Amino acid sequence: MFPTDSLGFDPEKIYDIIVLGGGPTAIGCAIYAARFAMDVLIVGKTFGGLIATTHIIENYPGITSVSGPGFMEMFREHMQSLNISYISDEIGSIEQKEDYFVLQSFFQQFKARTICIATGSERRKLGIPGEEEFTGRGVSYCATCDGPFFKDKVVCVIGGSDSATKEALFLTQNAKKVYIIYRGEEIRAEPINKKRVYDNEKIEIIYKTNITGIKGDNSVRAVIFDNGKEFEVDGVFIEIGSNPNSDLAKRIGVNTNEKGEIIINRKSETNIPGIFAAGDVADAPFKQAITGVAEGVIAAYSAFDYLKEMEIEY
Amino acid sequence: MSSDEHYKEIIRREMAKLKTPVKLKVFTSQRIEADGSKIRACMDCSQFMTLLRIYEENSNGMLTIEEMSIDDNPEFVKQYDISRVPTILFIDNNGREVIRYLAAPQGAEIQPFIQSIFTFAGAPNYYEATIKQNLNRIEPSTIKIMMTETCPYCPQVITIANMFALASEGKIRTVIIDINHNQDIGQYYDAAGVPYTIINDQKTITGMVGPNEILRSLIGGNIRVSY
């Protein structure tokens, strides 16, 4: 963030709400909290979250088409107009005091009456031989970041989701050939993106196939199919979903489901009074920027209500 | 508003808030024409200087960009080991190089560059206390960060590394490298992903990396803190 943003941070203050995260959910929550005249601070590891790596967003109402970084730039501008501070840091522990929480990182201690956990999710890994070894040398989890390294090369995208098809479409801007390798029988993209993939001559889909290994020397040279066949590629983009960043929540006793997602109710409340959650880290079945923002906004309102009920001056 | 105009507006708005004088050195290459006039000889230098002048002109006189030709300043070239142009240097009051940019601060890279200027000028540094507490465990270090203009996470990694360097009393130095404009460096380090962080030419980290991991890499162990 810009210098003046972090200058607004006050280590002595007990914030009305500290929002953990850096994506649209976290910022949506903070914007509403600021408009409720609450003292709000955002602490996040990654400004922008996963959506910042999306090359094109076309389903956020009111915005016809925007890049992921462009989308987050709009959120940042909105945040700055309300003088909301953002700190790039990772909270390691949360301790509950009588009527506030103490949040601890290696760099600072924070205090807050309420917390909204909007820490999102991180890309799931395949967990196969070669994946870790070649990360940064042909294996990537971000086409927007690394696509330009594969000009006129052959790459593959692992996965069949809407995100996977969008990664494949983006990669065609540089690569000469893009294979989508999917274990299922039909890609699960939105119809508009499915059509784009089918219409794109550079893209070919290989169905009913799993990857069991990645081979190479200095960089990736091939992937190995589950039938044992070696398939030559220069790059492997892995897009097989994501896991919720809920470790901190679990450590402090916030209830999660079998997927590790934080269980929330329609008020974005968790089982711990004063701690709310929203977005990809929470247990909604359909995860989108718009649904995350909505949950974040509800969390801000519920936190506002909580402070009123606790008769805490805000 | 076009994207360029949007970014210029951000530079104007933020640089107007600078209240303390700060000076950066920029190395370019110049040649003398037949009529005795000097022109910039390196391909990117004119465009680069035009961009930096936007920062300077909107700082109410607080930012000075000192352009130095490598041809006229061999002693500085030697002292700071300038091997390519353009190069921006943040040099502290003790003459120590703290930050080196082999990248144009444009687009998303405006934010870490402006934040570095402000912190260099004395604005509070969020990481300073912890860096100073661990300073005796940090060997003199260089953090190189390979970036591209389209990389969404590069500005954050660059901001953290630059803030560490500015808090380190000369122990940490950062080098910010745009690998589209310095492809030989990218190839030398086998970079095929960004941000690509290289610590002391030994440890490499691809992708988003937070302040904890960078600090742990610098001290080779657990971080010590007291509040």
Coordinates of C-alpha atoms in Angstrom, one line a residue:
Chain A
M1 CA 0.0 0.0 0.0
F2 CA 1.0 3.6 -0.2
P3 CA 3.1 5.1 2.6
T4 CA 0.2 7.2 4.0
D5 CA -1.8 4.0 4.4
S6 CA 0.5 2.3 6.9
L7 CA 1.1 5.7 8.7
G8 CA -2.5 5.5 9.8
F9 CA -1.8 2.3 11.9
D10 CA -1.8 2.9 15.7
P11 CA -0.2 0.0 17.7
E12 CA -1.8 1.3 20.9
K13 CA -5.3 1.5 19.6
I14 CA -8.0 -1.2 20.3
Y15 CA -9.6 -1.4 16.9
D16 CA -13.3 -2.1 16.6
I17 CA -12.5 -4.6 13.9
I18 CA -9.4 -6.1 12.4
V19 CA -10.0 -7.8 9.1
L20 CA -7.5 -10.6 8.3
G21 CA -7.0 -11.1 4.6
G22 CA -6.2 -9.0 1.5
G23 CA -8.8 -10.0 -1.1
P24 CA -12.1 -8.5 -2.1
T25 CA -13.9 -10.1 0.8
A26 CA -11.5 -8.5 3.4
I27 CA -11.7 -5.1 1.7
G28 CA -15.5 -5.3 1.2
C29 CA -15.8 -5.9 5.0
A30 CA -13.4 -3.1 5.8
I31 CA -15.2 -0.6 3.5
Y32 CA -18.5 -1.2 5.2
A33 CA -16.9 -1.2 8.7
A34 CA -15.4 2.2 7.9
R35 CA -18.7 3.5 6.7
F36 CA -20.2 2.3 10.0
A37 CA -17.6 4.6 11.6
M38 CA -15.8 1.7 13.1
D39 CA -12.0 1.9 13.6
V40 CA -10.8 -0.7 11.1
L41 CA -7.5 -2.2 10.1
I42 CA -6.7 -4.8 7.5
V43 CA -3.8 -7.2 8.1
G44 CA -3.1 -9.5 5.2
K45 CA -0.3 -11.6 3.7
T46 CA -1.3 -11.0 0.1
F47 CA -3.0 -7.9 -1.1
G48 CA -5.4 -9.0 -3.8
G49 CA -5.7 -12.6 -2.8
L50 CA -6.1 -15.3 -5.4
I51 CA -8.3 -13.1 -7.6
A52 CA -5.4 -10.8 -8.4
T53 CA -3.9 -13.6 -10.4
T54 CA -7.1 -14.0 -12.6
H55 CA -6.4 -12.5 -16.0
I56 CA -10.1 -11.5 -16.7
I57 CA -13.2 -11.0 -14.5
E58 CA -16.5 -10.7 -16.3
N59 CA -19.0 -11.8 -13.7
Y60 CA -18.8 -9.0 -11.1
P61 CA -22.0 -7.0 -11.6
G62 CA -21.4 -3.5 -12.7
I63 CA -18.0 -4.2 -14.3
T64 CA -18.2 -5.7 -17.8
S65 CA -14.6 -6.8 -17.9
V66 CA -11.5 -6.2 -15.9
S67 CA -8.2 -7.9 -15.2
G68 CA -7.6 -9.4 -11.7
P69 CA -4.9 -6.8 -10.8
G70 CA -7.2 -4.0 -12.3
F71 CA -10.1 -5.2 -10.2
M72 CA -8.0 -5.1 -7.0
E73 CA -6.7 -1.6 -8.0
M74 CA -10.3 -0.5 -7.9
F75 CA -10.7 -2.0 -4.4
R76 CA -7.5 -0.3 -3.3
E77 CA -8.7 3.1 -4.6
H78 CA -12.0 2.7 -2.7
M79 CA -10.2 1.7 0.5
Q80 CA -7.8 4.7 0.2
S81 CA -10.7 7.1 -0.2
L82 CA -11.9 5.9 3.2
N83 CA -8.4 6.1 4.8
I84 CA -8.4 2.4 5.6
S85 CA -4.9 1.1 6.5
Y86 CA -3.5 -2.1 5.2
I87 CA -0.6 -3.9 6.8
S88 CA 1.3 -6.6 5.0
D89 CA 1.9 -9.2 7.7
E90 CA 0.9 -12.6 9.0
I91 CA -0.9 -13.1 12.3
G92 CA 0.5 -16.1 14.2
S93 CA -1.8 -16.2 17.2
I94 CA -4.9 -14.7 18.7
E95 CA -5.6 -14.4 22.4
Q96 CA -9.0 -13.5 23.9
K97 CA -9.0 -11.0 26.7
E98 CA -12.0 -9.8 28.7
D99 CA -13.5 -7.6 26.0
Y100 CA -11.0 -7.6 23.2
F101 CA -8.6 -9.9 21.2
V102 CA -4.8 -9.6 21.0
L103 CA -3.4 -10.6 17.6
Q104 CA 0.3 -11.3 17.4
S105 CA 2.7 -11.4 14.4
F106 CA 6.5 -11.4 14.4
F107 CA 6.4 -7.7 13.7
Q108 CA 3.6 -6.3 15.7
Q109 CA 0.9 -6.8 18.3
F110 CA -2.6 -5.7 17.5
K111 CA -5.7 -5.3 19.6
A112 CA -9.3 -5.5 18.4
R113 CA -12.8 -5.8 19.8
T114 CA -13.9 -8.0 16.8
I115 CA -12.1 -9.9 14.1
C116 CA -13.2 -10.9 10.6
I117 CA -11.3 -13.8 9.2
A118 CA -11.2 -13.4 5.4
T119 CA -7.9 -15.2 4.8
G120 CA -9.2 -16.9 1.6
S121 CA -7.6 -20.0 0.2
E122 CA -4.4 -21.1 -1.4
R123 CA -3.9 -23.2 -4.5
R124 CA -4.1 -26.9 -4.0
K125 CA -1.1 -28.9 -5.1
L126 CA -1.0 -32.2 -7.0
G127 CA 1.5 -33.8 -4.6
I128 CA 3.2 -35.8 -7.3
P129 CA 6.9 -36.3 -8.0
G130 CA 8.6 -33.4 -9.7
E131 CA 6.0 -30.8 -8.7
E132 CA 8.0 -29.2 -6.0
E133 CA 11.3 -29.7 -7.7
F134 CA 10.2 -27.8 -10.8
T135 CA 8.1 -25.1 -9.2
G136 CA 9.5 -21.9 -10.7
R137 CA 11.2 -23.9 -13.4
G138 CA 8.2 -24.8 -15.5
V139 CA 5.6 -25.6 -12.8
S140 CA 3.4 -22.7 -12.0
Y141 CA 0.2 -21.9 -10.1
C142 CA -0.3 -18.5 -11.8
A143 CA -0.7 -18.0 -15.5
T144 CA -1.0 -14.2 -15.2
C145 CA 2.4 -14.2 -13.4
D146 CA 4.3 -16.7 -15.5
G147 CA 2.5 -17.0 -18.8
P148 CA 4.9 -14.6 -20.6
F149 CA 7.8 -17.0 -19.9
F150 CA 6.3 -19.6 -22.2
K151 CA 6.3 -17.7 -25.5
D152 CA 6.0 -20.1 -28.4
K153 CA 6.2 -23.1 -26.0
V154 CA 3.9 -26.0 -25.3
V155 CA 2.2 -25.9 -22.0
C156 CA -0.5 -27.8 -20.2
V157 CA -3.1 -26.8 -17.6
I158 CA -4.1 -29.4 -15.1
G159 CA -7.8 -29.2 -14.1
G160 CA -11.2 -28.8 -15.6
S161 CA -12.8 -25.9 -13.7
D162 CA -13.8 -22.5 -14.9
S163 CA -10.5 -21.1 -13.5
A164 CA -8.5 -23.8 -15.4
T165 CA -10.2 -22.8 -18.7
K166 CA -9.5 -19.1 -18.1
E167 CA -5.8 -19.9 -17.4
A168 CA -5.7 -21.9 -20.6
L169 CA -7.2 -19.1 -22.6
F170 CA -4.8 -16.6 -21.1
L171 CA -1.8 -18.9 -21.9
T172 CA -2.7 -18.9 -25.6
Q173 CA -1.5 -15.3 -25.8
N174 CA 2.0 -16.6 -25.5
A175 CA 2.2 -20.3 -25.9
K176 CA 2.0 -22.0 -29.3
K177 CA -0.1 -24.9 -27.9
V178 CA -2.1 -25.3 -24.6
Y179 CA -3.3 -28.7 -23.5
I180 CA -6.0 -28.9 -20.8
I181 CA -5.5 -32.2 -19.0
Y182 CA -8.5 -33.2 -17.0
R183 CA -9.5 -36.4 -15.1
G184 CA -13.2 -35.9 -15.8
E185 CA -15.3 -36.4 -19.0
E186 CA -16.4 -32.8 -19.5
I187 CA -14.8 -29.5 -18.4
R188 CA -16.8 -27.7 -15.7
A189 CA -16.4 -24.1 -17.1
E190 CA -19.1 -21.5 -17.4
P191 CA -20.7 -22.0 -20.8
I192 CA -19.2 -18.8 -22.2
N193 CA -15.7 -19.9 -21.3
K194 CA -16.3 -23.5 -22.5
K195 CA -17.2 -22.1 -25.9
R196 CA -14.1 -19.9 -26.0
V197 CA -12.0 -23.0 -25.3
Y198 CA -13.7 -25.0 -27.9
D199 CA -13.3 -22.2 -30.5
N200 CA -9.6 -21.7 -29.7
E201 CA -7.4 -23.6 -32.1
K202 CA -4.4 -23.5 -29.8
I203 CA -6.3 -25.4 -27.1
E204 CA -6.7 -29.2 -27.0
I205 CA -8.4 -31.1 -24.2
I206 CA -7.2 -34.4 -22.9
Y207 CA -10.0 -36.0 -20.9
K208 CA -10.0 -38.9 -18.4
T209 CA -6.3 -38.5 -17.6
N210 CA -4.4 -37.9 -14.4
I211 CA -0.8 -36.7 -14.1
T212 CA 1.4 -38.9 -11.9
G213 CA 4.7 -37.1 -12.3
I214 CA 6.6 -34.2 -13.9
K215 CA 10.0 -34.8 -15.5
G216 CA 12.8 -32.5 -16.7
D217 CA 16.4 -31.4 -16.4
N218 CA 16.9 -27.7 -15.7
S219 CA 13.3 -27.1 -16.4
V220 CA 10.2 -29.1 -17.2
R221 CA 10.3 -31.4 -20.2
A222 CA 7.3 -33.7 -19.8
V223 CA 4.4 -34.9 -17.7
I224 CA 3.7 -38.5 -17.1
F225 CA 0.1 -39.7 -17.6
D226 CA -1.5 -42.4 -15.4
N227 CA -1.2 -44.9 -18.3
G228 CA 2.6 -44.5 -18.0
K229 CA 2.9 -42.4 -21.2
E230 CA 5.3 -39.4 -21.2
F231 CA 3.9 -36.3 -22.8
E232 CA 6.3 -33.5 -23.8
V233 CA 5.5 -30.0 -22.5
D234 CA 7.6 -27.0 -21.5
G235 CA 5.3 -25.8 -18.7
V236 CA 2.7 -27.1 -16.3
F237 CA 0.0 -24.8 -14.9
I238 CA -1.8 -26.4 -11.9
E239 CA -5.3 -25.3 -11.4
I240 CA -7.1 -28.0 -9.3
G241 CA -8.9 -25.8 -6.8
S242 CA -7.8 -24.4 -3.5
N243 CA -7.7 -25.2 0.3
P244 CA -9.0 -22.7 2.9
N245 CA -6.4 -20.8 4.9
S246 CA -8.0 -21.7 8.2
D247 CA -5.1 -22.9 10.3
L248 CA -5.1 -19.9 12.6
A249 CA -8.8 -20.1 13.0
K250 CA -8.6 -23.8 14.0
R251 CA -5.8 -23.1 16.5
I252 CA -8.0 -20.6 18.4
G253 CA -11.0 -23.0 18.5
V254 CA -13.1 -21.7 15.6
N255 CA -15.2 -24.6 14.3
T256 CA -14.5 -25.8 10.8
N257 CA -16.1 -28.5 8.6
E258 CA -14.4 -31.6 7.1
K259 CA -12.9 -29.5 4.3
G260 CA -11.3 -27.1 6.8
E261 CA -13.7 -24.3 5.9
I262 CA -14.9 -22.1 8.8
I263 CA -18.5 -22.7 9.7
I264 CA -20.5 -19.5 9.6
N265 CA -24.2 -18.6 9.9
R266 CA -26.2 -16.1 7.8
K267 CA -24.7 -13.3 10.0
S268 CA -21.2 -14.5 9.1
E269 CA -20.8 -15.4 12.8
T270 CA -18.5 -18.2 13.9
N271 CA -18.9 -20.2 17.1
I272 CA -16.7 -17.7 19.0
P273 CA -18.5 -14.4 19.8
G274 CA -16.7 -11.5 18.3
I275 CA -15.0 -13.5 15.6
F276 CA -16.6 -13.5 12.1
A277 CA -15.6 -15.1 8.9
A278 CA -16.3 -14.6 5.2
G279 CA -15.3 -15.5 1.7
D280 CA -13.3 -18.5 0.4
V281 CA -12.2 -19.5 3.9
A282 CA -15.8 -20.0 5.0
D283 CA -18.2 -22.8 4.2
A284 CA -20.4 -21.4 1.4
P285 CA -20.7 -24.0 -1.4
F286 CA -20.5 -21.5 -4.2
K287 CA -17.4 -19.3 -3.9
Q288 CA -17.1 -16.2 -6.0
A289 CA -15.8 -12.6 -5.5
I290 CA -19.3 -11.3 -5.3
T291 CA -20.5 -13.9 -2.7
G292 CA -17.3 -13.4 -0.6
V293 CA -17.8 -9.6 -0.6
A294 CA -21.4 -10.1 0.4
E295 CA -20.4 -12.3 3.4
G296 CA -17.7 -9.8 4.3
V297 CA -20.2 -6.9 4.3
I298 CA -22.5 -8.9 6.5
A299 CA -19.6 -9.6 8.8
A300 CA -19.0 -5.9 9.1
Y301 CA -22.7 -5.3 9.9
S302 CA -22.8 -8.1 12.4
A303 CA -19.6 -6.8 14.1
F304 CA -21.2 -3.4 14.3
D305 CA -24.3 -4.9 15.9
Y306 CA -22.1 -7.0 18.3
L307 CA -20.3 -3.8 19.5
K308 CA -23.7 -2.1 20.1
E309 CA -25.0 -5.1 22.0
M310 CA -21.8 -5.2 24.1
E311 CA -22.4 -1.5 24.8
I312 CA -18.8 -0.8 23.6
E313 CA -18.2 2.7 22.4
Y314 CA -17.0 2.7 18.8
Chain B
M1 CA -9.0 8.1 -17.9
S2 CA -6.4 5.9 -19.7
S3 CA -4.3 3.6 -17.7
D4 CA -1.2 5.9 -18.2
E5 CA -3.2 8.9 -17.0
H6 CA -4.5 6.9 -14.0
Y7 CA -1.0 6.0 -12.9
K8 CA 0.3 9.5 -13.4
E9 CA -2.5 10.8 -11.2
I10 CA -1.5 8.3 -8.5
I11 CA 2.1 9.5 -8.7
R12 CA 1.0 13.2 -8.5
R13 CA -1.3 12.5 -5.6
E14 CA 1.2 10.5 -3.6
M15 CA 4.4 12.5 -4.3
A16 CA 2.7 15.7 -3.2
K17 CA 2.6 14.2 0.3
L18 CA 6.4 14.0 0.5
K19 CA 7.6 16.4 3.2
T20 CA 11.4 15.6 3.5
P21 CA 14.0 16.1 0.9
V22 CA 15.4 12.9 -0.7
K23 CA 17.9 12.3 -3.5
L24 CA 18.2 9.4 -5.9
K25 CA 21.0 8.7 -8.3
V26 CA 20.2 7.5 -11.8
F27 CA 22.9 6.2 -14.1
T28 CA 22.4 6.6 -17.8
S29 CA 24.7 6.6 -20.8
Q30 CA 25.2 9.7 -22.9
R31 CA 27.1 10.6 -26.1
I32 CA 28.3 13.9 -27.5
E33 CA 26.8 14.8 -30.9
A34 CA 28.8 16.7 -33.6
D35 CA 27.4 20.0 -32.4
G36 CA 28.7 19.3 -28.9
S37 CA 25.3 18.6 -27.4
K38 CA 24.8 15.5 -25.3
I39 CA 22.1 13.0 -25.9
R40 CA 21.2 9.8 -24.0
A41 CA 22.7 6.8 -25.8
C42 CA 21.0 3.9 -24.1
M43 CA 17.7 2.7 -25.6
D44 CA 15.4 2.9 -22.5
C45 CA 17.1 5.9 -20.8
S46 CA 15.0 8.8 -22.2
Q47 CA 11.7 7.1 -21.5
F48 CA 13.0 6.1 -18.1
M49 CA 14.1 9.7 -17.2
T50 CA 10.8 11.1 -18.5
L51 CA 9.0 8.8 -16.1
L52 CA 11.3 9.7 -13.1
R53 CA 10.8 13.4 -13.9
I54 CA 7.1 12.9 -13.2
Y55 CA 7.9 11.8 -9.7
E56 CA 10.3 14.7 -9.3
E57 CA 8.1 17.4 -10.7
N58 CA 5.2 16.4 -8.4
S59 CA 7.2 16.3 -5.2
N60 CA 7.1 20.1 -4.4
G61 CA 10.9 20.1 -4.7
M62 CA 11.4 17.3 -2.2
L63 CA 12.6 14.7 -4.6
T64 CA 15.8 15.3 -6.6
I65 CA 16.7 12.9 -9.4
E66 CA 20.4 13.2 -10.0
E67 CA 21.2 11.8 -13.5
M68 CA 24.8 10.7 -13.9
S69 CA 26.3 9.6 -17.1
I70 CA 28.4 6.5 -16.8
D71 CA 30.8 8.1 -19.3
D72 CA 31.4 11.2 -17.2
N73 CA 31.5 9.5 -13.8
P74 CA 33.9 6.5 -14.0
E75 CA 34.7 6.8 -10.2
F76 CA 31.0 6.3 -9.3
V77 CA 30.6 3.6 -11.9
K78 CA 33.5 1.8 -10.2
Q79 CA 32.4 2.5 -6.6
Y80 CA 28.8 1.3 -7.2
D81 CA 29.6 -1.4 -9.7
I82 CA 27.3 0.0 -12.4
S83 CA 27.2 -2.6 -15.1
R84 CA 24.0 -1.6 -17.0
V85 CA 21.9 1.5 -17.6
P86 CA 19.5 2.8 -16.6
T87 CA 20.1 2.0 -12.9
I88 CA 18.5 3.8 -10.0
L89 CA 20.3 3.8 -6.7
F90 CA 19.1 4.7 -3.2
I91 CA 22.3 5.6 -1.4
D92 CA 22.1 6.3 2.4
N93 CA 23.9 9.1 4.3
N94 CA 26.9 6.9 4.9
G95 CA 27.3 6.3 1.1
R96 CA 26.0 2.8 1.3
E97 CA 23.8 1.5 -1.5
V98 CA 20.5 0.3 0.0
I99 CA 18.2 -0.3 -3.0
R100 CA 19.1 -0.8 -6.7
Y101 CA 16.4 -0.7 -9.4
L102 CA 17.1 -2.3 -12.8
A103 CA 13.4 -1.7 -13.5
A104 CA 11.2 1.2 -14.4
P105 CA 8.9 2.2 -11.6
Q106 CA 5.7 2.2 -13.6
G107 CA 2.3 0.5 -13.5
A108 CA 1.9 -1.6 -10.4
E109 CA 5.5 -0.9 -9.5
I110 CA 4.7 2.7 -8.6
Q111 CA 3.5 1.7 -5.1
P112 CA 6.7 0.0 -3.8
F113 CA 8.8 2.7 -5.4
I114 CA 6.9 5.5 -3.7
Q115 CA 6.8 3.7 -0.4
S116 CA 10.6 3.2 -0.6
I117 CA 11.1 6.9 -1.3
F118 CA 9.0 7.9 1.7
T119 CA 10.7 5.4 4.0
F120 CA 14.1 6.5 2.7
A121 CA 13.0 10.0 3.6
G122 CA 12.2 9.0 7.2
A123 CA 8.6 7.9 7.2
P124 CA 7.8 5.1 9.7
N125 CA 8.8 1.6 8.7
Y126 CA 6.5 -1.1 9.9
Y127 CA 9.2 -3.8 10.0
E128 CA 11.9 -1.6 11.5
A129 CA 11.7 -2.7 15.2
T130 CA 11.9 -6.4 14.4
I131 CA 14.6 -6.0 11.9
K132 CA 16.7 -4.0 14.4
Q133 CA 16.1 -6.6 17.1
N134 CA 17.5 -9.3 14.8
L135 CA 20.2 -7.2 13.2
N136 CA 23.1 -9.0 14.9
R137 CA 21.9 -12.2 13.4
I138 CA 21.8 -10.9 9.8
E139 CA 24.9 -11.2 7.8
P140 CA 25.5 -8.6 5.0
S141 CA 22.9 -9.7 2.5
T142 CA 21.6 -9.0 -1.0
I143 CA 18.0 -9.8 -1.9
K144 CA 17.4 -9.9 -5.6
I145 CA 13.8 -9.8 -6.8
M146 CA 13.0 -10.6 -10.4
M147 CA 9.7 -9.1 -11.5
T148 CA 7.6 -8.3 -14.6
E149 CA 5.1 -5.5 -15.1
T150 CA 2.2 -7.9 -15.2
C151 CA 3.1 -9.8 -12.0
P152 CA 0.4 -9.2 -9.4
Y153 CA 2.4 -10.2 -6.3
C154 CA 5.7 -8.6 -7.2
P155 CA 4.9 -5.1 -5.7
Q156 CA 4.2 -6.7 -2.3
V157 CA 7.4 -8.7 -2.2
I158 CA 9.4 -5.7 -3.4
T159 CA 7.8 -3.5 -0.8
I160 CA 8.7 -5.9 2.0
A161 CA 12.3 -6.5 0.9
N162 CA 12.9 -2.7 0.4
M163 CA 11.5 -2.0 3.8
F164 CA 13.8 -4.6 5.3
A165 CA 16.8 -3.0 3.5
L166 CA 15.9 0.5 4.7
A167 CA 15.6 -0.7 8.3
S168 CA 18.8 -2.7 8.3
E169 CA 21.5 0.0 8.8
G170 CA 23.3 -1.1 5.6
K171 CA 23.2 -4.9 6.3
I172 CA 20.6 -5.7 3.6
R173 CA 20.6 -4.5 0.1
T174 CA 17.9 -5.1 -2.5
V175 CA 18.2 -5.3 -6.3
I176 CA 14.9 -5.1 -8.2
I177 CA 15.2 -6.5 -11.7
D178 CA 12.7 -6.4 -14.5
I179 CA 13.5 -9.6 -16.4
N180 CA 11.8 -8.5 -19.5
H181 CA 14.4 -5.7 -19.8
N182 CA 17.2 -7.8 -18.4
Q183 CA 16.6 -11.2 -19.9
D184 CA 20.3 -12.2 -19.5
I185 CA 19.9 -11.9 -15.7
G186 CA 16.7 -14.0 -15.8
Q187 CA 18.4 -16.6 -17.9
Y188 CA 21.5 -16.6 -15.6
Y189 CA 19.3 -17.4 -12.6
D190 CA 16.9 -19.8 -14.6
A191 CA 13.9 -17.7 -13.7
A192 CA 10.7 -19.1 -15.1
G193 CA 8.3 -17.5 -12.6
V194 CA 7.8 -14.3 -10.8
P195 CA 8.2 -12.9 -8.2
Y196 CA 11.5 -14.8 -8.0
T197 CA 13.4 -13.9 -4.9
I198 CA 17.1 -14.8 -4.5
I199 CA 18.8 -14.4 -1.2
N200 CA 22.6 -14.1 -1.3
D201 CA 22.7 -15.9 -4.6
Q202 CA 21.8 -19.1 -2.7
K203 CA 18.2 -19.5 -1.5
T204 CA 15.6 -19.0 -4.2
I205 CA 11.8 -18.5 -3.6
T206 CA 9.3 -18.5 -6.5
G207 CA 6.0 -16.8 -6.0
M208 CA 4.5 -14.7 -3.2
V209 CA 6.6 -14.7 -0.1
G210 CA 5.7 -12.9 3.1
P211 CA 7.8 -11.0 5.6
N212 CA 8.3 -14.0 8.0
E213 CA 9.8 -16.2 5.3
I214 CA 12.2 -13.5 4.0
L215 CA 13.4 -12.7 7.5
R216 CA 13.8 -16.4 8.4
S217 CA 15.9 -16.8 5.2
L218 CA 18.1 -13.9 6.2
I219 CA 18.8 -15.1 9.8
G220 CA 18.7 -18.8 9.1
G221 CA 16.5 -19.6 12.0
N222 CA 13.6 -18.5 14.2
I223 CA 12.8 -14.8 14.5
R224 CA 13.4 -13.3 17.9
V225 CA 10.9 -10.7 19.1
S226 CA 10.1 -8.8 22.2
Y227 CA 7.2 -6.4 22.6

